GROMACS .gro file of C-alpha atoms in nm:
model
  336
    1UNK     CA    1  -8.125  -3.863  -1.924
    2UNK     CA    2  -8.429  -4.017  -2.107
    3UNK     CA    3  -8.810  -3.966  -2.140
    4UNK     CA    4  -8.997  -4.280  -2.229
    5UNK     CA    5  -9.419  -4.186  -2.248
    6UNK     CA    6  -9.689  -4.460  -2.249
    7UNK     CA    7 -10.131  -4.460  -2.173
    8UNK     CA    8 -10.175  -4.549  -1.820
    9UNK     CA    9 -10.502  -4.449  -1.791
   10UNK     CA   10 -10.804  -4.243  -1.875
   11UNK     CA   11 -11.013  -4.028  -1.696
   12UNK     CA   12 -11.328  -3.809  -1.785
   13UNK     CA   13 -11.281  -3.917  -2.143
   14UNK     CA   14 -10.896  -3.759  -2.145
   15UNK     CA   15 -10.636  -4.028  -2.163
   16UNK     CA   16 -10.396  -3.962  -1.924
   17UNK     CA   17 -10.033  -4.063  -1.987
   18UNK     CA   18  -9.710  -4.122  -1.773
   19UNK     CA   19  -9.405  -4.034  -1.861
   20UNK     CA   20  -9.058  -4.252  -1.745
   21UNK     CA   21  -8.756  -4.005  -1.659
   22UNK     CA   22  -8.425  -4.172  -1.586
   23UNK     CA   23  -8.156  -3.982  -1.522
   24UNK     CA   24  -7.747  -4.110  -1.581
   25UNK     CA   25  -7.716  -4.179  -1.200
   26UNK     CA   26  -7.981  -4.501  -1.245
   27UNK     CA   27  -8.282  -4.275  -1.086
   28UNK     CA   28  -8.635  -4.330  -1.239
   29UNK     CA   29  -8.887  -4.138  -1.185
   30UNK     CA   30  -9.277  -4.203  -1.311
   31UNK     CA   31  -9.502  -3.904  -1.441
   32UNK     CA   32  -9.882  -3.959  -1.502
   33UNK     CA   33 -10.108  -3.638  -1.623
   34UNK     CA   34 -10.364  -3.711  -1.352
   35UNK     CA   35 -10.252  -3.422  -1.094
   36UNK     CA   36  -9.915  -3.401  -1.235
   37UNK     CA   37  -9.875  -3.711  -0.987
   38UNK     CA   38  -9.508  -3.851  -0.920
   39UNK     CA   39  -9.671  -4.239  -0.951
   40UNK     CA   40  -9.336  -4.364  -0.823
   41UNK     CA   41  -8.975  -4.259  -0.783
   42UNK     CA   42  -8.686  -4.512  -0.757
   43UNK     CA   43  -8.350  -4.508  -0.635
   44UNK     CA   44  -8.019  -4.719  -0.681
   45UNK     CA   45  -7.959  -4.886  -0.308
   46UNK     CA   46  -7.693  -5.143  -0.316
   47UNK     CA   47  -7.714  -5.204  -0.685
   48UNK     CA   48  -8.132  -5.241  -0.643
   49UNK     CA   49  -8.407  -4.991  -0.753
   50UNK     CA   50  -8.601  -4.874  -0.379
   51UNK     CA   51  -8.956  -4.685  -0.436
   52UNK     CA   52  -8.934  -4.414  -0.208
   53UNK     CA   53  -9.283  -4.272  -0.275
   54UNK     CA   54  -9.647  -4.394  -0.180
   55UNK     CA   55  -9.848  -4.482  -0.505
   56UNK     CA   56 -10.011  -4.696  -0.730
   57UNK     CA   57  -9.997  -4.981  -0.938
   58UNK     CA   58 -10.305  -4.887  -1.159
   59UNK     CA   59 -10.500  -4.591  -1.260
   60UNK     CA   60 -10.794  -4.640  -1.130
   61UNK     CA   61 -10.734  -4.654  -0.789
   62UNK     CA   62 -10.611  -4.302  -0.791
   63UNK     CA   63 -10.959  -4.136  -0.827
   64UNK     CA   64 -11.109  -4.369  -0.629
   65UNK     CA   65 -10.850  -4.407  -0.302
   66UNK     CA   66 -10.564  -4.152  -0.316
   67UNK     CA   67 -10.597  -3.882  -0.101
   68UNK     CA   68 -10.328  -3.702  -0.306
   69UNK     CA   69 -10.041  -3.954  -0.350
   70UNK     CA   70  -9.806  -3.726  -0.490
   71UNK     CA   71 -10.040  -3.487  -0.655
   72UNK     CA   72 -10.017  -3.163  -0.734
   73UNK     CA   73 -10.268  -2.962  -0.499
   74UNK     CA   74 -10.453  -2.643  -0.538
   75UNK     CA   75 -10.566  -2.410  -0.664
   76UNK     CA   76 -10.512  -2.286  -0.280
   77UNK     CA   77 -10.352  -2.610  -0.118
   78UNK     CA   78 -10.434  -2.667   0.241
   79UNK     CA   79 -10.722  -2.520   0.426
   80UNK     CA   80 -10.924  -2.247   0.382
   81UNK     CA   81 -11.148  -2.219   0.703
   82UNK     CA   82 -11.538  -2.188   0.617
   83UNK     CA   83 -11.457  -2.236   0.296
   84UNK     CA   84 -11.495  -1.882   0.178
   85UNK     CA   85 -11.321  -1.605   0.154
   86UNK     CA   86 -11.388  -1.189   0.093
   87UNK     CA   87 -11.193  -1.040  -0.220
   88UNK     CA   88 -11.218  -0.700  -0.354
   89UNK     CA   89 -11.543  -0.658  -0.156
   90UNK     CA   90 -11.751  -0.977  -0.244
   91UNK     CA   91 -11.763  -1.303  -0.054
   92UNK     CA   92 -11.678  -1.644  -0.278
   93UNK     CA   93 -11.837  -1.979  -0.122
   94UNK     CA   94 -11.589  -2.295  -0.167
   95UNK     CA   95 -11.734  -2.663  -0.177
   96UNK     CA   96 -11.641  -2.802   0.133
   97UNK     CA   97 -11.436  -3.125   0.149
   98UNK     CA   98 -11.312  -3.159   0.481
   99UNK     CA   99 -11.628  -3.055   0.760
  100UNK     CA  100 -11.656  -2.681   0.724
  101UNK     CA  101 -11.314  -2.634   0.510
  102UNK     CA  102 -11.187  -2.702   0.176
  103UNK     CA  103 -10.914  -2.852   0.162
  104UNK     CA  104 -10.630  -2.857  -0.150
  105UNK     CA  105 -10.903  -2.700  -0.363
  106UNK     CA  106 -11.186  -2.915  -0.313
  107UNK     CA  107 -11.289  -3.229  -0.468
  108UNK     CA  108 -11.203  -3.133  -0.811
  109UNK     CA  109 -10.918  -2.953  -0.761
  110UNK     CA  110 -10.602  -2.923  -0.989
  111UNK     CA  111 -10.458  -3.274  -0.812
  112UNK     CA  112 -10.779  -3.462  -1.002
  113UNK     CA  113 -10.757  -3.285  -1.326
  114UNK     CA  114 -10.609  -3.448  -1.622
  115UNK     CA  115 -10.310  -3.168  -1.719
  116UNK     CA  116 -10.155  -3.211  -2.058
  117UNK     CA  117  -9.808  -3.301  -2.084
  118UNK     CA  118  -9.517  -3.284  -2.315
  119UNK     CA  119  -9.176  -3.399  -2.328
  120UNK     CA  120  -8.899  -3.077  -2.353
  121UNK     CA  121  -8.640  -3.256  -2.492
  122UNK     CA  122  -8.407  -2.907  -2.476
  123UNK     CA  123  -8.408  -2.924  -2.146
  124UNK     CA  124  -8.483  -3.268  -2.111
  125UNK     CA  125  -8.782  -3.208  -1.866
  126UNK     CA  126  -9.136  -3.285  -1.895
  127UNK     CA  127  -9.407  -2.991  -1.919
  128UNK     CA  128  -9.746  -2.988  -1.795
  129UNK     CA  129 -10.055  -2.733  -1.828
  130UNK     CA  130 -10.373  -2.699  -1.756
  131UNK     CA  131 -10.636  -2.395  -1.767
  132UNK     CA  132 -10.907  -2.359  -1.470
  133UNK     CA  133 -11.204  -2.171  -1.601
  134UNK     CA  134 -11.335  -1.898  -1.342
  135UNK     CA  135 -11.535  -2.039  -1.115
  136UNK     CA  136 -11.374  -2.389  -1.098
  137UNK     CA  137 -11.462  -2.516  -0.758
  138UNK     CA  138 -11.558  -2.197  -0.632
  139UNK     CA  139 -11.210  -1.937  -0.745
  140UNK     CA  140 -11.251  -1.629  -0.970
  141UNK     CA  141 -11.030  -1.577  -1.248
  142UNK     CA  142 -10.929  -1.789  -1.563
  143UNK     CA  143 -10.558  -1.959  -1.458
  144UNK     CA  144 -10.326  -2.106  -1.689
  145UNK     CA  145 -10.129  -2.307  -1.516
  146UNK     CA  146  -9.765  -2.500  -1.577
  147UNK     CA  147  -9.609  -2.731  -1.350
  148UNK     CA  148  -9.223  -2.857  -1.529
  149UNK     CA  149  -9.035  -3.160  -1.343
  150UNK     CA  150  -8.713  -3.176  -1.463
  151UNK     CA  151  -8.470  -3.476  -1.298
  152UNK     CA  152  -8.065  -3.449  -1.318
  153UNK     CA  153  -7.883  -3.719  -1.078
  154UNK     CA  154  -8.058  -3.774  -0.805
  155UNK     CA  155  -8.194  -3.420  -0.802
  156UNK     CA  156  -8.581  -3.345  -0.842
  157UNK     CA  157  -8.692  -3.014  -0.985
  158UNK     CA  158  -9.035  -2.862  -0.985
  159UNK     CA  159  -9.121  -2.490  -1.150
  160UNK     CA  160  -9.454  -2.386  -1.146
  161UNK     CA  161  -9.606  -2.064  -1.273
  162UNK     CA  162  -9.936  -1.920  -1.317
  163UNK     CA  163 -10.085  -1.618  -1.472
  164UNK     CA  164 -10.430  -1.510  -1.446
  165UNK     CA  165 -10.672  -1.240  -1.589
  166UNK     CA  166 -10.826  -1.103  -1.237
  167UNK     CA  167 -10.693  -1.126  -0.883
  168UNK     CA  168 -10.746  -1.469  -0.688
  169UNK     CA  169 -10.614  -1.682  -0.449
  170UNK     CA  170 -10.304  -1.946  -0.563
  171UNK     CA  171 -10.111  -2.145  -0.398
  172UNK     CA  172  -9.974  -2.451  -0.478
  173UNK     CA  173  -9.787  -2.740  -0.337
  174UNK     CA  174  -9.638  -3.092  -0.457
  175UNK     CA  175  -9.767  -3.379  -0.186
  176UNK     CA  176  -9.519  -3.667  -0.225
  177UNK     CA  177  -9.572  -3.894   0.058
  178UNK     CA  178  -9.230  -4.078   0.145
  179UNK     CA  179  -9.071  -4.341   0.284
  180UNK     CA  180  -8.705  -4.403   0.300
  181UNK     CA  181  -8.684  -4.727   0.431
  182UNK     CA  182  -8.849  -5.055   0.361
  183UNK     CA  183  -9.102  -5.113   0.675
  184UNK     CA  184  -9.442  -4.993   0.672
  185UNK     CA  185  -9.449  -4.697   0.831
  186UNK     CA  186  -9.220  -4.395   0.875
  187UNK     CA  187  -9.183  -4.326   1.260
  188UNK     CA  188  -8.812  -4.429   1.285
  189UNK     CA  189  -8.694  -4.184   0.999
  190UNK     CA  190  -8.538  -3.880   1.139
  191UNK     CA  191  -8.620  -3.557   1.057
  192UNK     CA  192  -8.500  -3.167   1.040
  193UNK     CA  193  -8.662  -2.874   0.927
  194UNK     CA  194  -8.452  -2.498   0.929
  195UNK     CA  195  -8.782  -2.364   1.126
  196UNK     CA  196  -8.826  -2.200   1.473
  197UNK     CA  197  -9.178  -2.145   1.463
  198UNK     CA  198  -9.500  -2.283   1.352
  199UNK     CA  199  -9.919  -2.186   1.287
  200UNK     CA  200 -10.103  -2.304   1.587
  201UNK     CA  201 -10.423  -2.471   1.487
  202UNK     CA  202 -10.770  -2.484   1.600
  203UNK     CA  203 -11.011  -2.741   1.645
  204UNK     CA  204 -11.093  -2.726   1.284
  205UNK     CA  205 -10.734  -2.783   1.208
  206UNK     CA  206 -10.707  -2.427   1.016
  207UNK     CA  207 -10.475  -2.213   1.163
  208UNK     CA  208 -10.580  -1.985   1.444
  209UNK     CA  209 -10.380  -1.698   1.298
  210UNK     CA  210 -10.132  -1.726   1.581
  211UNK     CA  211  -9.728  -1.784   1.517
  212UNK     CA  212  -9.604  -1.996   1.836
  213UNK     CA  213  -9.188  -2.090   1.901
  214UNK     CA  214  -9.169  -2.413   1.873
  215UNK     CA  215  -8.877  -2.467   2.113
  216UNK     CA  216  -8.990  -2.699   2.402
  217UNK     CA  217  -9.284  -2.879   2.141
  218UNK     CA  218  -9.272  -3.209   1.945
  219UNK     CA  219  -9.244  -2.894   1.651
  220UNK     CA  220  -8.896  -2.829   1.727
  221UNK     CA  221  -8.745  -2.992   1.448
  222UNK     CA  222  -8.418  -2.769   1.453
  223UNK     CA  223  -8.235  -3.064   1.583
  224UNK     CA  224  -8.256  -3.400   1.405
  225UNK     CA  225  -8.550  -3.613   1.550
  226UNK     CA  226  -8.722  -3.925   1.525
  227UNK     CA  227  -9.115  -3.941   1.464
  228UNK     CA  228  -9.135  -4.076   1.857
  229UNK     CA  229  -9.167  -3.937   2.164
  230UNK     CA  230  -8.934  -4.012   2.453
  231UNK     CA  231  -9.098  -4.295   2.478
  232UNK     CA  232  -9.086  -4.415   2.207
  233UNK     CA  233  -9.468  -4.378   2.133
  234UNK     CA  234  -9.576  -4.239   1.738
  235UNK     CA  235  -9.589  -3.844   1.728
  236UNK     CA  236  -9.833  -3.741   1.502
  237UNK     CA  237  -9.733  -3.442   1.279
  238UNK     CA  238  -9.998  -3.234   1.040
  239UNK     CA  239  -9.810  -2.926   1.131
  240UNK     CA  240  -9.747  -2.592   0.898
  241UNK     CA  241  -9.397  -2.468   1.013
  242UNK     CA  242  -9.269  -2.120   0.999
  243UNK     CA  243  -8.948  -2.136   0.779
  244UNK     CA  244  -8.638  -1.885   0.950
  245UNK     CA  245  -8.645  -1.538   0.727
  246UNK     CA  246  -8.348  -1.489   0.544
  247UNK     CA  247  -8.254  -1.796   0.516
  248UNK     CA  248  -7.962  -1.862   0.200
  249UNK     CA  249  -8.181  -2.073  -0.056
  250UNK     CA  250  -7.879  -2.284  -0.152
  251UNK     CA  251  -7.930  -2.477   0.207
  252UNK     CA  252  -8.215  -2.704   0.235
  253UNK     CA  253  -8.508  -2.617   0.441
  254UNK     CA  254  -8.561  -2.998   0.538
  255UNK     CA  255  -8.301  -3.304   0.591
  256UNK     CA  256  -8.460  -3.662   0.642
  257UNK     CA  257  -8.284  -3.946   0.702
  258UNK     CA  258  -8.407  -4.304   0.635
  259UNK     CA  259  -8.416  -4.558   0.922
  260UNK     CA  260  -8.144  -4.760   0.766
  261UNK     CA  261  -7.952  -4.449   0.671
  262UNK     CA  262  -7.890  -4.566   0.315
  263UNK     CA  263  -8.125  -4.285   0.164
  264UNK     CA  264  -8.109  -3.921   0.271
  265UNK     CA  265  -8.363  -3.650   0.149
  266UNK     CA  266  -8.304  -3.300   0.128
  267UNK     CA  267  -8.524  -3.016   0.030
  268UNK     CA  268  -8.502  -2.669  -0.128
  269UNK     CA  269  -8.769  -2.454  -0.166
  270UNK     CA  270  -8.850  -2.093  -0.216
  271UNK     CA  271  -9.142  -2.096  -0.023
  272UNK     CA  272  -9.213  -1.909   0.343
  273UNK     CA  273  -9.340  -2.283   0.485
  274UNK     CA  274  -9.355  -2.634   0.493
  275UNK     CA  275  -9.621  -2.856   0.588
  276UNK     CA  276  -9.510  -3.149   0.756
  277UNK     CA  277  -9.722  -3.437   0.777
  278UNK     CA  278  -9.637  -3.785   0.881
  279UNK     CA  279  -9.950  -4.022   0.747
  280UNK     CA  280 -10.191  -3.915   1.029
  281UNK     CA  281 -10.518  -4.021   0.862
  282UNK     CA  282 -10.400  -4.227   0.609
  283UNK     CA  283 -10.583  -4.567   0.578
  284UNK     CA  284 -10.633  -4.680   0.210
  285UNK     CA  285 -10.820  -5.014   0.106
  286UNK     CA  286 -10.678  -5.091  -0.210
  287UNK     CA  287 -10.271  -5.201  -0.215
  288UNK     CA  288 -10.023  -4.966  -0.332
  289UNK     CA  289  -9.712  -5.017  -0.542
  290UNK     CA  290  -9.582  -5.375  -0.527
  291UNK     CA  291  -9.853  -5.455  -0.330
  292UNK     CA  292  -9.794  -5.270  -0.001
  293UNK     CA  293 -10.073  -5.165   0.235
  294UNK     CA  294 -10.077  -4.768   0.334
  295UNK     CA  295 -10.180  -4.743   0.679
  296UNK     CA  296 -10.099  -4.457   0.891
  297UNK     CA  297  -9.769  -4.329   0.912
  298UNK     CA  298  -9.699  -4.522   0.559
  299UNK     CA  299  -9.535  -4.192   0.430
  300UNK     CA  300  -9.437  -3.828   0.547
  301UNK     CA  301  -9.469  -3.539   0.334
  302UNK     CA  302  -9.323  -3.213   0.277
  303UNK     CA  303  -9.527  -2.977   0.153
  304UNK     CA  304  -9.383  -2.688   0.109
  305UNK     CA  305  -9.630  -2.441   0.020
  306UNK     CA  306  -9.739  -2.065   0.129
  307UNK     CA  307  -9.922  -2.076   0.487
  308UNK     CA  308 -10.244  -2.254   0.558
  309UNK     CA  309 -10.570  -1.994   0.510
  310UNK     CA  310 -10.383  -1.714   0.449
  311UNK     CA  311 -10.685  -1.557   0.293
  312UNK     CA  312 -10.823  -1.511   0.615
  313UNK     CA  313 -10.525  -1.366   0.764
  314UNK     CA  314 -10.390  -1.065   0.614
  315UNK     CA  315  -9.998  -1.103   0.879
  316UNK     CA  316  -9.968  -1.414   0.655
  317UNK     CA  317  -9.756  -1.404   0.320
  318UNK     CA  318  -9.960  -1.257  -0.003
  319UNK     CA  319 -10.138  -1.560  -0.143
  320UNK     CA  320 -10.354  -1.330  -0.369
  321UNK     CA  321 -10.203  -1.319  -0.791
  322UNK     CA  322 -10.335  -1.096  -1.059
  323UNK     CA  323 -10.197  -0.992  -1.394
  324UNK     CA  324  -9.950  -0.775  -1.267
  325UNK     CA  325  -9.854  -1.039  -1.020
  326UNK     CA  326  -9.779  -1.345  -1.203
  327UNK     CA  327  -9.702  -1.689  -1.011
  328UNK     CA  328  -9.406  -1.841  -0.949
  329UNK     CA  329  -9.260  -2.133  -0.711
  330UNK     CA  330  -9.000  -2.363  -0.706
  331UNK     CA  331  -8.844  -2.627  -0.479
  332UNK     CA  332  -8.585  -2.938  -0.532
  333UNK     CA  333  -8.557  -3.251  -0.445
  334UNK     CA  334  -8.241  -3.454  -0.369
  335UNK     CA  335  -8.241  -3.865  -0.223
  336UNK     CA  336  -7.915  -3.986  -0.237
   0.00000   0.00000   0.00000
């Protein structure tokens, strides 16, 4: 494999860099420092290179227009409802960025922070960091934080860690939108996630704290499915599913295939859910790589992440770190 690194950017006086992984199978996959975003990931079909990620051409349009094109969210991805939460008995206000909620950390969250990066060539992976003072967007606690992406075949791999002098909230989650195939939106892959269950939602769109079955839903996604209804009209997903406990993390919690079934994606994660989210509100204004427009249901995503506002529900998974309770999270990609 090799690591080629150029300037594509800059961005609050930090140049921001992108670094070119190819791996021996022909895969190439893009880097920048903005967000730790994948910019774009290509893949040998028929002798051709496919993009098979939503992104940009230049820079700029990243600040300005992506609404996390394969960023790197958090510090608490997802939403937080009222955009507060109580820790070790005193209330912290968020900035709200979505109505009453923040969402992936707010507006200046990690995903729009220049990280730095360096190339490991021992393990022939690419290293980012970044430290997020106390305070930053509302969190306590100084964070270092390190996200490595590390590509071998067609195989994706994302560590991330973080360790932090007081207890807060982290939780963090990759947001590659996708799309298989060559058309313009994403309703005709077919999709399978190893869940039973999922967090109902209110009207806010944060979960209500309930865990539903999803058998006899559009959420049942035990069973390959399309992105349509039985009539063939667009199902819109923005759903946090439940992963099955005691699941063997050598099996993939989530199997897409592309329309034209050359490309198949597989996840692995260690993660108690997945977000899965199909393009609902996506409308951008500027074109995205090779000149493509993203309208909804350009891309799906995968997110797979700890559960939406678990600060506000204690039955959720632990989303609280301190220094005796480092953070750690990995998942894998494979498109093949």
């Amino acid at each position: 494999m090799t690591i080629a690194v150029s300037t594509f950017g800059e961005h609050a006086g930090k140049r921001v860099d992108q670094f070119r992984l190819v791996s021996d199978t022909g895969v190439e996959v893009d880097l920048i420092g903005y967000g730790v975003v994948v910019r774009d990931w290509r893949v040998p079909v028929a002798g051709a290179p496919r993009s098979v990620v939503l992104g940009f051409d230049n820079f700029d349009a990243y600040p300005a227009h992506s609404p996390h094109l394969g960023s790197l969210a958090g510090r608490v991805a997802n939403r937080i409802k009222n955009a507060s939460f109580d820790l070790d008995g005193k209330t912290y206000n968020l900035p709200a960025n979505a109505g009453s909620l923040q969402l992936h950390g707010g507006e200046q969250g990690l995903g729009r922070q220049v990280w730095d990066g360096e190339v490991d060539e021992a393990n022939t992976a690419v290293r980012f960091t970044h430290f997020s003072p106390d305070g930053a967007m509302g969190y306590p606690g100084n964070v270092n934080f390190t996200a490595t992406y590390r590509l071998k075949g067609h195989r994706l791999l994302l560590e991330l860690t973080a360790t932090t002098d007081r207890a807060t909230p982290i939780s963090l989650v990759q947001h590659q939108y996708f799309n298989l195939g060559t058309s313009a939106d994403v309703l005709d892959h077919t999709i399978q996630v190893n869940s039973s269950a999922y967090t109902q939602l209110g009207e806010d769109l944060a979960p209500t704290g309930a865990i539903l079955p999803s058998a006899g839903t559009p959420y049942d996604l035990r069973q390959p499915r399309s992105m349509r209804d039985g009539n063939g009209a667009p199902v819109d997903y923005d759903i946090g599913m439940v992963l099955d406990t005691g699941r063997n993390h050598a099996d993939p919690i989530a199997t897409v295939v592309g329309p034209d079934q050359a490309l198949t994606l597989k996840l692995w994660s260690d993660r108690p859910g997945v977000q899965v989210y199909n393009g609902v509100w996506t409308d951008i204004p500027v074109p995205g790589l090779n000149g493509k427009h993203y309208g909804k249901h350009a891309g799906f995503c995968l997110e797979d992440q700890a559960f939406a506002d678990a600060v506000h529900n204690p039955h959720f998974p632990n989303v609280i770190y301190s220094p005796d309770r480092p953070y750690s999270h990995w998942c894998e990609f494979e498109i093949a």
